[in-house]
XYZ file of N, CA and C in Angstrom:
858
model
N -19.774 -31.492 3.026
C -19.440 -30.438 1.883
C -19.412 -31.077 0.240
N -19.824 -30.534 -0.585
C -20.245 -31.075 -2.361
C -18.541 -31.501 -2.836
N -19.047 -32.116 -3.832
C -18.247 -32.223 -4.056
C -17.398 -31.262 -5.307
N -18.777 -29.570 -5.664
C -17.726 -28.875 -6.232
C -16.732 -28.147 -5.499
N -17.222 -28.608 -3.731
C -15.816 -27.929 -2.466
C -14.925 -27.956 -2.422
N -15.182 -29.653 -2.840
C -13.872 -30.080 -3.250
C -12.573 -29.249 -3.824
N -13.254 -29.785 -5.423
C -13.021 -29.103 -6.832
C -11.808 -27.914 -6.681
N -12.385 -26.738 -6.242
C -12.462 -25.178 -6.631
C -10.836 -24.791 -5.136
N -9.646 -24.706 -5.647
C -9.239 -23.600 -4.736
C -9.509 -22.201 -4.788
N -9.724 -21.906 -3.022
C -9.665 -20.724 -2.796
C -8.383 -19.746 -3.485
N -8.601 -18.411 -3.639
C -8.227 -17.999 -4.163
C -6.886 -17.262 -2.523
N -6.242 -16.940 -2.567
C -5.357 -16.496 -1.458
C -6.177 -14.968 -1.085
N -6.126 -14.650 0.272
C -7.153 -13.747 0.632
C -6.029 -12.752 1.910
N -6.609 -11.537 1.111
C -5.588 -10.031 2.142
C -6.459 -9.585 2.429
N -6.135 -9.088 2.925
C -6.907 -7.933 4.247
C -5.935 -6.980 4.192
N -7.011 -6.013 3.435
C -6.537 -4.214 2.762
C -7.043 -3.300 4.071
N -6.865 -2.751 5.335
C -6.934 -1.537 5.434
C -6.605 -0.318 4.656
N -7.072 -0.006 4.436
C -6.650 1.566 4.174
C -8.347 1.888 3.596
N -8.278 3.472 3.143
C -9.362 4.007 3.060
C -9.862 4.023 1.986
N -11.605 4.680 1.921
C -12.042 4.298 0.556
C -12.796 5.891 0.578
N -12.757 6.013 -0.472
C -13.732 7.156 -1.266
C -14.782 6.550 -1.672
N -15.679 7.495 -2.492
C -17.132 7.655 -3.543
C -16.167 8.377 -4.954
N -15.987 8.893 -5.691
C -14.818 9.115 -5.710
C -13.381 9.278 -5.818
N -13.124 8.668 -7.633
C -11.648 8.565 -7.315
C -11.686 7.148 -7.160
N -9.815 7.413 -7.020
C -9.170 5.474 -7.042
C -8.394 5.978 -6.020
N -8.372 6.222 -4.289
C -7.343 6.318 -3.145
C -6.913 5.096 -1.931
N -6.607 4.912 -1.457
C -6.761 3.361 -0.325
C -7.518 2.631 -1.297
N -8.092 1.830 -0.620
C -9.275 0.448 -1.305
C -9.304 0.774 -2.621
N -9.647 2.172 -2.641
C -10.375 2.462 -3.468
C -9.321 2.017 -5.285
N -7.749 2.334 -5.326
C -6.983 2.333 -5.792
C -6.452 0.717 -6.202
N -6.756 0.124 -4.511
C -5.681 -1.889 -4.499
C -6.692 -2.140 -4.502
N -8.076 -2.472 -4.212
C -7.999 -3.414 -4.138
C -8.971 -4.488 -5.499
N -8.953 -2.986 -6.562
C -9.717 -4.041 -8.294
C -8.162 -4.331 -8.477
N -7.102 -4.273 -8.819
C -5.954 -4.655 -9.372
C -5.794 -5.851 -8.320
N -5.948 -6.013 -7.005
C -5.730 -7.614 -5.868
C -6.706 -8.146 -6.300
N -7.965 -7.725 -7.142
C -9.340 -8.986 -7.301
C -8.751 -9.275 -8.679
N -8.637 -8.178 -9.704
C -8.465 -8.666 -10.654
C -7.131 -9.689 -11.004
N -6.380 -9.811 -10.151
C -5.222 -10.346 -10.066
C -5.711 -11.864 -9.928
N -6.335 -12.295 -9.087
C -6.827 -13.532 -8.616
C -6.729 -13.641 -7.382
N -7.466 -12.781 -6.847
C -7.098 -12.405 -5.263
C -8.100 -12.445 -4.177
N -8.510 -12.508 -3.145
C -9.259 -12.646 -2.725
C -9.456 -11.293 -1.050
N -9.446 -10.587 -1.465
C -9.808 -8.985 -0.232
C -10.766 -8.006 0.143
N -10.249 -8.437 1.466
C -11.393 -7.591 2.716
C -11.022 -7.052 3.156
N -11.796 -6.074 3.076
C -10.589 -4.723 2.641
C -12.358 -3.906 4.255
N -11.323 -3.663 4.766
C -11.718 -3.148 5.900
C -11.482 -0.925 5.889
N -12.938 0.292 5.873
C -12.791 1.610 5.529
C -11.454 2.385 7.298
N -10.763 2.944 6.391
C -10.152 3.393 7.855
C -10.881 5.043 7.849
N -10.993 5.868 6.955
C -12.216 6.634 6.332
C -12.883 6.499 5.085
N -14.154 7.190 6.042
C -15.251 6.550 4.162
C -14.818 8.203 3.251
N -15.254 9.153 2.283
C -14.721 10.291 1.751
C -15.438 10.251 0.739
N -15.958 11.476 0.843
C -16.954 11.619 -1.055
C -15.394 11.636 -1.812
N -14.492 12.101 -1.638
C -13.851 12.233 -2.946
C -11.976 12.903 -1.547
N -11.453 13.076 -2.640
C -10.771 13.171 -2.131
C -9.528 14.766 -1.140
N -9.031 15.622 -0.947
C -9.380 17.018 -0.165
C -8.932 17.406 -0.765
N -8.915 17.411 -2.152
C -8.429 18.058 -2.930
C -9.043 19.014 -3.854
N -10.565 18.784 -3.735
C -11.626 18.948 -4.481
C -12.462 20.069 -2.829
N -13.209 20.968 -3.692
C -13.642 21.914 -2.740
C -14.727 21.732 -2.086
N -15.054 20.875 -1.933
C -15.652 20.438 -1.026
C -15.045 19.201 -0.449
N -15.080 18.237 0.529
C -14.617 17.572 1.480
C -16.050 16.765 2.147
N -16.828 15.335 2.099
C -18.347 15.275 2.447
C -17.482 13.704 3.505
N -18.750 13.223 4.180
C -17.834 11.965 4.055
C -16.971 12.323 5.750
N -16.724 11.488 6.057
C -15.567 11.638 7.869
C -14.570 10.520 7.988
N -13.913 10.153 8.541
C -12.903 9.317 9.736
C -14.243 8.449 10.461
N -13.946 6.544 9.574
C -14.613 5.697 10.438
C -14.300 5.998 12.155
N -15.441 6.332 13.094
C -15.640 6.078 14.405
C -14.717 5.282 15.091
N -14.376 4.974 15.659
C -13.106 4.112 15.931
C -13.824 3.434 17.143
N -15.438 3.490 17.332
C -16.216 2.252 18.166
C -16.373 1.885 16.487
N -16.795 1.808 16.031
C -16.896 1.062 14.362
C -16.238 0.906 13.940
N -14.752 0.999 13.843
C -13.237 0.319 13.826
C -13.371 -0.578 13.991
N -13.916 -0.300 15.405
C -13.305 -0.910 16.531
C -14.466 -2.881 16.321
N -15.501 -2.215 15.961
C -16.497 -2.938 15.409
C -16.372 -3.743 14.141
N -15.282 -3.490 13.487
C -15.783 -3.915 11.932
C -14.350 -5.033 11.844
N -13.572 -5.085 12.638
C -11.725 -5.523 13.041
C -12.660 -7.226 13.812
N -13.014 -6.787 15.196
C -13.986 -7.892 15.566
C -14.659 -8.659 14.399
N -14.826 -8.604 13.934
C -15.692 -8.806 12.979
C -14.996 -10.061 11.757
N -14.350 -8.597 11.705
C -13.269 -9.700 10.499
C -12.638 -11.484 11.079
N -12.798 -10.309 12.501
C -12.493 -12.225 13.790
C -12.852 -12.962 13.393
N -13.867 -12.694 13.812
C -15.177 -13.050 14.232
C -15.323 -13.763 12.584
N -14.938 -13.612 11.473
C -14.973 -14.699 10.837
C -13.843 -15.795 10.771
N -12.140 -15.582 11.055
C -11.239 -16.655 11.288
C -11.172 -15.377 9.673
N -10.765 -14.684 9.304
C -10.420 -14.101 8.083
C -8.667 -14.108 9.179
N -8.134 -13.590 9.520
C -6.083 -13.762 9.635
C -5.991 -14.741 9.478
N -6.670 -15.639 10.322
C -6.351 -17.551 10.312
C -5.712 -17.940 8.541
N -6.609 -17.275 8.058
C -7.360 -17.208 6.481
C -5.918 -16.347 5.486
N -5.613 -15.206 6.431
C -4.921 -14.513 4.862
C -3.704 -14.314 5.331
N -2.799 -14.379 3.388
C -1.998 -14.521 3.804
C -1.159 -13.259 3.551
N -1.374 -12.436 3.184
C -1.461 -10.832 3.639
C -2.297 -10.043 4.257
N -1.506 -9.333 4.907
C -2.635 -8.062 5.657
C -1.409 -6.187 5.193
N -2.193 -5.823 4.682
C -1.948 -4.842 4.374
C -2.539 -3.398 4.700
N -1.847 -2.223 5.543
C -2.252 -1.156 5.671
C -1.768 0.088 4.333
N -2.604 1.213 4.978
C -2.584 2.304 4.654
C -2.781 3.483 5.111
N -3.369 4.783 3.994
C -4.037 5.885 5.261
C -4.824 5.273 5.997
N -4.289 5.816 7.655
C -5.322 5.830 8.501
C -6.346 6.922 8.991
N -5.866 8.238 9.558
C -6.019 9.245 8.944
C -6.314 9.384 10.740
N -6.551 8.556 11.831
C -6.554 8.746 13.720
C -5.895 8.397 13.782
N -5.624 8.891 15.507
C -4.581 8.211 16.267
C -4.984 7.137 16.774
N -6.896 7.135 17.502
C -7.135 6.275 18.019
C -7.427 4.517 16.617
N -7.819 5.050 15.674
C -7.642 4.618 14.997
C -6.664 3.525 14.658
N -4.783 4.443 14.257
C -4.166 3.690 13.986
C -3.460 2.324 15.000
N -4.227 2.625 16.474
C -3.520 2.122 17.456
C -4.960 0.489 18.095
N -5.671 1.232 17.181
C -6.849 -0.136 17.346
C -5.824 -1.119 15.810
N -5.630 -0.305 14.925
C -4.885 -1.222 13.741
C -4.021 -1.503 14.405
N -3.151 -1.851 15.495
C -1.304 -2.141 15.805
C -1.990 -3.078 16.402
N -3.592 -2.345 16.986
C -3.678 -4.238 18.106
C -4.137 -5.315 16.692
N -4.162 -4.345 15.882
C -5.356 -5.873 15.274
C -4.184 -6.239 14.743
N -3.353 -6.008 14.235
C -1.819 -6.549 13.429
C -1.603 -7.831 14.403
N -1.376 -7.718 15.381
C -0.505 -8.074 16.366
C -1.105 -9.002 16.675
N -2.534 -8.935 16.710
C -3.608 -9.636 17.134
C -3.308 -10.946 15.884
N -3.573 -11.079 14.444
C -3.472 -11.297 13.909
C -1.783 -12.079 13.534
N -1.001 -11.482 14.403
C 0.470 -12.095 13.486
C 0.285 -13.714 14.917
N 0.060 -13.039 15.242
C -0.284 -14.183 16.676
C -1.229 -14.803 16.673
N -2.355 -14.892 15.400
C -3.605 -16.376 15.457
C -2.752 -17.103 14.421
N -1.739 -16.233 13.059
C -2.121 -17.449 12.135
C -0.246 -15.652 11.943
N 1.250 -16.744 12.350
C 2.375 -17.312 12.408
C 2.826 -16.838 10.842
N 2.336 -17.448 10.261
C 2.262 -17.167 8.965
C 2.207 -16.218 8.043
N 1.652 -14.939 8.888
C 0.855 -14.333 7.921
C 1.809 -13.162 8.223
N 1.841 -11.937 6.000
C 2.772 -11.599 6.440
C 1.820 -10.108 6.143
N 3.033 -9.122 6.341
C 1.915 -8.376 7.312
C 3.084 -6.838 5.701
N 2.652 -5.615 5.272
C 2.637 -4.425 4.170
C 2.124 -3.752 5.132
N 3.285 -2.428 5.489
C 2.843 -1.407 6.293
C 3.742 -0.251 5.090
N 1.915 0.519 4.279
C 2.428 1.794 3.928
C 2.419 2.333 4.641
N 3.355 3.244 5.157
C 3.092 4.346 5.693
C 1.483 5.612 5.577
N 1.221 5.786 5.145
C 0.577 7.090 4.291
C 0.489 7.994 5.127
N 0.989 9.131 5.096
C 1.917 10.201 6.107
C 2.628 11.691 4.768
N 2.502 11.297 3.696
C 3.063 13.108 3.222
C 3.414 12.671 1.686
N 3.739 13.070 1.426
C 4.750 13.933 0.474
C 5.456 14.942 0.291
N 6.539 14.815 -0.555
C 7.420 16.200 -1.256
C 6.585 17.364 -1.477
N 5.527 17.117 -2.329
C 4.379 19.013 -2.531
C 3.021 19.442 -1.559
N 2.573 18.264 -0.591
C 2.637 19.404 0.530
C 2.756 18.973 1.674
N 3.678 17.883 2.056
C 3.866 17.838 2.735
C 4.217 16.830 3.526
N 3.781 16.527 5.412
C 3.109 15.382 6.350
C 2.276 16.102 6.606
N 0.694 15.626 6.080
C -0.548 15.341 5.779
C -1.127 14.403 6.577
N -0.820 14.215 8.294
C -1.197 13.593 9.548
C -0.844 13.903 10.107
N -1.369 13.308 11.730
C -0.743 14.485 12.794
C 0.346 13.698 12.709
N 1.065 14.140 13.688
C 2.134 14.235 13.948
C 2.775 12.756 14.437
N 1.450 13.683 15.643
C 1.636 11.532 16.456
C 1.656 10.483 15.864
N -0.251 10.189 14.435
C -0.025 9.488 14.357
C 1.793 8.724 13.582
N 2.065 9.723 12.690
C 3.017 10.023 12.389
C 4.096 8.461 13.029
N 4.219 9.200 13.669
C 4.866 8.249 15.926
C 4.480 7.134 15.383
N 3.193 6.756 15.455
C 2.732 5.065 15.942
C 2.996 4.751 14.934
N 3.339 4.675 13.418
C 3.738 4.626 12.234
C 4.973 3.913 13.010
N 5.509 4.735 12.668
C 7.239 4.618 13.302
C 7.846 3.411 14.082
N 6.607 3.284 15.567
C 6.882 3.116 16.822
C 6.155 1.925 17.007
N 4.962 1.719 16.553
C 4.167 -0.412 16.366
C 3.518 -0.454 15.539
N 3.931 -0.151 14.420
C 3.607 -0.628 13.353
C 4.044 -1.531 12.126
N 5.388 -0.034 11.608
C 6.510 -0.836 11.719
C 7.453 -1.712 11.957
N 8.010 -1.389 12.829
C 8.291 -2.623 13.455
C 7.895 -4.160 13.210
N 6.526 -4.322 13.030
C 5.922 -5.300 13.244
C 5.334 -5.904 11.104
N 6.280 -5.367 10.250
C 6.309 -5.590 8.934
C 6.922 -5.842 8.123
N 6.135 -7.062 7.738
C 7.403 -7.322 6.538
C 7.526 -6.711 5.536
N 7.119 -5.752 4.990
C 7.844 -5.195 3.905
C 6.739 -4.285 3.719
N 7.665 -2.696 4.022
C 6.746 -1.696 4.058
C 7.775 -0.916 2.265
N 5.856 0.408 2.063
C 7.058 1.013 0.918
C 6.978 2.576 1.143
N 6.976 2.753 1.963
C 7.247 4.577 1.766
C 8.186 5.145 1.013
N 7.372 6.881 0.540
C 7.389 7.847 -0.412
C 9.403 8.373 -0.063
N 10.076 8.282 -0.739
C 11.680 8.221 -0.315
C 11.266 10.689 0.812
N 10.326 10.642 0.764
C 9.448 11.495 1.885
C 9.739 10.988 3.017
N 8.507 10.120 2.802
C 7.950 9.593 3.911
C 9.586 9.217 5.202
N 10.000 8.061 3.756
C 10.915 7.589 4.489
C 12.619 8.681 5.370
N 12.208 9.440 4.168
C 12.646 10.874 4.705
C 12.249 11.468 6.120
N 11.177 11.322 6.449
C 10.359 12.103 7.424
C 11.185 11.237 8.783
N 10.485 9.760 8.340
C 10.307 8.702 9.794
C 10.976 8.173 10.585
N 12.396 8.790 10.145
C 14.211 9.242 10.123
C 15.317 9.755 10.313
N 14.639 10.842 9.562
C 14.794 12.506 10.038
C 17.132 12.605 8.758
N 16.594 11.043 7.712
C 17.734 11.087 7.098
C 17.492 12.233 5.301
N 17.908 13.003 5.186
C 16.706 12.528 3.581
C 17.851 12.000 2.308
N 16.655 12.291 1.329
C 16.870 10.570 0.272
C 17.811 11.572 -0.287
N 18.114 12.106 -0.991
C 19.761 12.044 -2.260
C 20.614 11.071 -2.541
N 21.315 10.345 -1.766
C 22.324 8.612 -2.578
C 21.295 7.470 -1.949
N 22.063 6.709 -2.359
C 21.612 5.250 -2.024
C 22.437 4.811 -1.042
N 23.555 5.807 -0.503
C 23.968 5.346 0.799
C 23.136 6.133 1.720
N 22.012 6.879 1.197
C 21.007 7.891 2.773
C 19.673 6.799 2.491
N 19.203 6.254 1.692
C 18.460 5.090 1.882
C 18.832 4.138 2.020
N 20.066 3.352 2.279
C 20.148 2.026 3.109
C 20.151 3.035 4.797
N 21.449 4.121 4.529
C 21.092 4.302 6.029
C 19.698 4.574 6.551
N 18.341 4.910 6.283
C 17.659 5.162 6.802
C 16.708 4.132 6.859
N 17.024 3.211 6.209
C 16.809 1.828 6.515
C 16.640 1.160 7.275
N 18.034 1.744 7.768
C 18.907 0.880 9.061
C 17.569 1.536 10.031
N 17.882 3.249 10.190
C 17.164 3.930 10.844
C 15.795 3.562 11.162
N 15.674 2.250 10.550
C 13.473 2.648 10.562
C 13.541 1.177 11.428
N 14.643 0.685 12.192
C 14.179 -0.393 12.693
C 13.103 -2.188 12.219
N 13.826 -2.278 11.805
C 12.450 -3.705 10.932
C 13.092 -4.001 11.678
N 11.932 -5.531 11.333
C 12.363 -6.486 11.672
C 13.913 -7.955 10.273
N 14.398 -8.336 11.095
C 16.096 -8.748 10.008
C 15.477 -9.303 9.321
N 14.196 -10.104 8.778
C 14.073 -10.952 7.787
C 12.849 -9.660 6.951
N 12.654 -8.472 7.253
C 12.040 -7.780 6.560
C 12.336 -6.535 5.690
N 11.665 -5.898 4.785
C 12.545 -6.137 3.282
C 11.259 -4.528 3.276
N 12.423 -3.520 3.105
C 11.437 -1.858 2.092
C 12.033 -2.280 0.880
N 11.159 -0.669 0.696
C 10.791 -0.048 -1.168
C 10.587 1.370 -0.547
N 11.458 1.782 -1.039
C 11.844 3.192 -1.120
C 10.702 3.456 -2.574
N 10.234 4.287 -2.050
C 10.036 4.925 -3.806
C 9.456 5.908 -4.306
N 9.252 6.573 -5.641
C 9.562 7.183 -6.105
C 10.068 8.806 -5.631
N 11.644 7.799 -5.398
C 13.182 8.367 -5.054
C 14.040 9.064 -6.913
N 14.659 10.175 -6.404
C 15.260 10.936 -7.415
C 16.833 11.307 -6.472
N 17.709 10.412 -7.001
C 19.325 10.026 -6.445
C 20.171 10.769 -7.084
N 21.351 11.113 -6.820
C 21.883 12.037 -7.729
C 22.330 11.071 -9.525
N 22.000 10.290 -8.735
C 22.433 9.016 -9.851
C 21.742 8.542 -10.719
N 20.694 8.904 -10.303
C 19.191 8.179 -11.115
C 19.279 8.539 -12.588
N 18.960 7.626 -13.100
C 19.087 8.335 -15.224
C 18.355 9.019 -15.165
N 18.577 10.275 -16.016
C 17.744 11.627 -16.239
C 16.204 11.235 -16.773
N 15.735 11.983 -16.148
C 13.978 11.570 -16.356
C 13.563 11.345 -15.883
N 14.012 9.623 -15.202
C 13.877 8.370 -14.359
C 13.438 8.862 -12.302
N 13.062 8.256 -11.587
C 12.837 7.936 -11.522
C 12.819 6.066 -9.928
N 13.573 6.124 -9.117
C 13.564 4.543 -8.866
C 12.970 4.302 -7.318
N 12.782 2.775 -7.349
C 12.333 2.262 -6.180
C 13.542 1.529 -5.764
N 14.000 1.040 -4.891
C 15.006 0.610 -4.321
C 14.020 -0.325 -3.419
N 14.154 -1.797 -3.316
C 14.517 -2.806 -2.606
C 15.666 -3.039 -1.824
N 15.612 -2.408 0.225
C 16.937 -3.442 1.360
C 16.157 -3.807 2.172
N 16.507 -5.071 1.717
C 15.631 -6.785 2.285
C 17.000 -7.186 2.929
N 16.908 -8.725 2.807
C 17.534 -10.522 2.944
C 18.848 -9.956 1.704
N 17.706 -10.082 0.761
C 18.562 -10.884 -0.242
C 19.434 -9.334 -1.090
N 20.234 -8.167 -0.279
C 21.129 -7.126 -0.628
C 19.669 -6.201 -1.253
N 20.434 -5.214 -1.689
C 19.969 -4.215 -3.095
C 19.717 -4.570 -3.719
N 18.301 -4.082 -4.254
C 18.240 -3.867 -6.227
C 17.545 -2.334 -6.618
N 17.745 -1.508 -7.427
C 17.642 -0.233 -8.362
C 17.177 -1.240 -9.006
N 15.808 -0.485 -8.542
C 14.758 -0.091 -10.533
C 13.952 0.642 -11.182
N 14.548 1.949 -11.711
C 14.171 2.901 -12.013
C 12.866 2.407 -13.832
N 12.769 4.231 -13.015
C 10.717 3.745 -14.103
C 11.017 5.164 -14.397
N 10.319 5.483 -15.847
C 10.184 6.883 -16.600
C 9.362 7.908 -15.874
N 9.809 8.999 -15.560
C 9.133 10.204 -14.828
C 8.070 10.452 -15.307
N 6.714 10.519 -15.072
C 5.241 10.836 -15.311
C 5.623 11.810 -15.396
N 5.740 13.028 -16.213
C 4.549 14.882 -15.252
C 3.230 14.612 -14.700
N 3.406 13.897 -13.925
C 1.761 14.108 -13.801
C 1.669 13.704 -11.990
N 0.911 14.215 -11.641
C 0.848 14.282 -9.255
C -1.186 13.568 -9.325
N -0.938 12.650 -9.595
C -1.926 12.255 -8.679
C -2.583 11.689 -7.956
N -3.751 12.159 -6.872
C -4.007 11.087 -5.272
C -4.123 9.597 -5.480
N -3.348 8.069 -4.278
C -3.566 7.311 -5.308
C -2.798 6.443 -5.615
N -1.694 6.991 -6.354
C -0.709 6.748 -7.220
C -0.340 5.412 -5.900
N 0.718 5.512 -5.049
C 1.378 4.682 -4.049
C 0.177 4.097 -3.582
N -0.504 4.192 -3.687
C -2.309 3.453 -3.374
C -1.801 2.000 -4.337
N -1.891 2.126 -6.234
C -1.910 1.668 -6.579
C -0.928 0.991 -6.389
N 0.574 1.270 -6.556
C 1.689 0.697 -6.725
C 1.766 -0.126 -5.803
N 1.285 -0.071 -4.397
C 1.265 -0.753 -3.113
C 0.235 -1.677 -3.274
N -0.452 -1.539 -3.987
C -1.956 -2.861 -4.246
C -1.143 -3.492 -5.342
N -0.440 -3.113 -5.749
C 0.083 -3.773 -7.432
C 0.674 -5.080 -6.043
N 1.296 -4.473 -6.716
C 2.589 -4.944 -4.983
C 2.363 -5.966 -4.383
N 0.871 -5.692 -3.875
C 0.712 -7.247 -3.410
C -0.040 -7.931 -4.688
N -0.635 -7.564 -5.651
C -0.946 -8.595 -6.306
C -0.680 -9.563 -7.574
N 0.929 -9.031 -7.788
C 1.891 -9.784 -7.705
C 2.360 -10.384 -6.911
N 3.203 -10.370 -5.167
C 3.388 -11.863 -3.690
C 2.022 -12.373 -3.865
N 1.194 -11.833 -3.324
C 0.279 -12.953 -3.598
C -0.239 -13.796 -5.185
N -0.011 -13.597 -5.790
C 0.054 -14.744 -6.959
C 1.723 -15.180 -7.112
N 2.538 -14.627 -5.829
C 3.422 -15.976 -6.007
C 4.949 -15.712 -6.790
N 4.499 -13.875 -7.588
C 5.746 -13.325 -7.722
C 7.736 -12.909 -6.783
N 8.492 -13.174 -6.835
C 9.856 -12.879 -6.416
C 9.747 -10.623 -5.783
N 9.700 -10.585 -4.566
C 9.785 -8.730 -4.831
C 10.189 -7.858 -5.954
N 11.564 -8.064 -6.426
C 12.123 -7.630 -7.749
C 11.218 -7.853 -9.062
N 10.311 -9.625 -8.900
C 9.490 -9.000 -10.483
C 8.286 -8.399 -9.685
N 7.400 -8.331 -8.594
C 5.956 -8.002 -8.488
C 6.677 -6.216 -8.859
N 7.727 -5.443 -8.274
C 7.560 -4.518 -7.990
C 8.362 -3.616 -9.093
N 9.037 -4.505 -10.076
C 8.596 -4.240 -11.764
C 7.422 -4.039 -11.902
N 6.688 -4.683 -11.798
C 5.619 -4.906 -13.201
C 4.012 -3.567 -12.083
N 4.503 -4.166 -10.687
C 3.848 -3.042 -10.254
C 4.003 -0.957 -10.662
N 5.677 -1.191 -11.330
C 5.746 0.352 -11.515
C 5.633 0.805 -12.947
N 5.821 -0.358 -13.866
C 5.022 -0.032 -14.865
C 3.514 -0.601 -15.750
N 2.706 -1.113 -14.356
C 1.136 -0.773 -15.007
C 0.293 0.461 -14.170
N 1.670 0.884 -12.232
C 1.781 2.433 -12.646
C 1.404 3.376 -13.809
N 2.994 3.013 -14.111
C 3.042 4.478 -15.170
C 2.019 3.992 -15.966
N 1.828 3.180 -16.629
C 0.449 2.788 -17.643
C -0.627 4.094 -17.194
N -1.141 3.714 -16.302
C -2.103 4.219 -15.481
C -2.631 5.779 -15.131
N -1.211 5.940 -14.921
C -0.936 7.708 -14.193
C -0.819 8.398 -16.362
N 0.000 7.281 -17.141
C 0.651 8.466 -18.612
C -0.868 8.439 -19.121
N -1.629 7.406 -19.240
C -3.449 7.303 -19.493
C -4.414 8.641 -18.613
N -4.118 8.942 -17.440
C -4.808 9.863 -16.685
C -3.895 11.594 -17.706
N -2.955 11.410 -18.011
C -2.348 12.744 -17.751
C -3.127 13.270 -19.630
N -2.749 12.347 -20.166
C -2.766 11.603 -21.595
C -4.430 12.409 -21.564
N -5.560 12.147 -20.669
C -7.138 11.827 -21.171
C -7.299 13.241 -20.350
N -5.704 14.260 -19.687
C -6.471 15.367 -18.807
C -7.319 15.217 -17.433
N -7.569 14.031 -16.688
C -8.101 13.401 -15.643
C -7.370 13.881 -14.502
N -8.291 14.310 -13.737
C -7.699 14.114 -12.436
C -7.368 13.143 -11.609
N -7.940 12.183 -11.372
C -8.091 11.107 -10.960
C -7.246 9.429 -11.901
N -6.625 9.409 -11.448
C -6.284 7.484 -11.317
C -6.483 6.392 -12.952
N -6.925 6.700 -13.534
C -7.102 5.180 -14.741
C -7.312 4.842 -15.054
N -8.691 3.706 -14.382
C -8.448 2.534 -13.875
C -9.006 1.626 -15.479
N -9.725 1.903 -15.613
C -10.172 1.186 -17.217
C -9.830 0.968 -17.981
N -8.708 1.212 -18.422
C -8.019 1.496 -19.381
C -7.245 -0.082 -20.822
N -8.308 -0.237 -21.546
C -7.973 -1.764 -21.521
C -6.593 -2.492 -21.949
N -5.144 -1.446 -21.611
C -4.308 -2.895 -21.942
C -3.391 -2.919 -20.645
N -3.968 -1.849 -20.128
C -3.911 -1.738 -18.450
C -5.000 -3.484 -17.791
N -5.617 -2.697 -18.204
C -6.755 -4.392 -16.872
C -6.542 -5.957 -18.208
N -6.260 -5.966 -19.014
C -5.687 -6.509 -19.870
C -4.508 -7.319 -19.252
N -3.491 -6.366 -18.387
C -2.252 -6.689 -17.902
C -2.232 -7.438 -16.856
N -4.026 -6.758 -16.031
C -3.861 -7.032 -14.660
C -3.863 -8.663 -14.051
N -4.694 -9.030 -15.920
C -5.708 -10.420 -15.305
C -3.946 -11.276 -15.913
N -2.865 -11.036 -16.320
C -2.362 -11.322 -16.502
C -0.757 -11.598 -16.007
N -1.318 -11.510 -14.503
C -0.164 -11.469 -13.595
C -0.089 -12.640 -12.631
């Protein structure tokens, strides 16, 4: 090993298993850049390869075939990535077969590296479109992936769907969190919550975990863009990967997600905007 190798500290490694698109910012195409800009190394494994999100007149590409996806996971293991990683994050998966392979990989990774922490973003739907994955895949999320999670970031629709609990009060969030059967030390961030006592014109992220409950209101920006939750989870991971406490990481992620959405709304963009100068400068301060 050279002298320079001994002087360089390796960046924390994140394994990110999510969708990938050519145009726009969803899945890894939304989350990887913020994590890298914050100084993290990211091993991005795609679950689908699409030209764009499905809300355009045409959609090209396809879910990654299970055999190829399994081969990518094997390659990650051959390079020793689970042993090196500090966090593993999963987002949109796209098929039942890939979900099964993902669950097996997470289980193996946690055995290979007991200190590895897992963020499960159960990307399944939202209040507008409803559930946009097969019901069996949603059950796999609930029964296989979420019980292994150290942190999960469902939006209020996903939390309600997973638990059969409409989310209208803080008590509803707490009831739903108990129904998820997360590990005792795991934390939940319920995002996009509009509760009966939420401040006017605000959404809330509600954290429930071993350290109790905290509420984090943020101004509601009246624009719905694909990838918003993926960006938020990537920003939370950026903060946690750099050593922030969870409430601090959530507050910063909300602020930066809000900046990206606000700029996109003012620009009339159909996609989240990640190139705005103040957004990029803030990423470098994480």
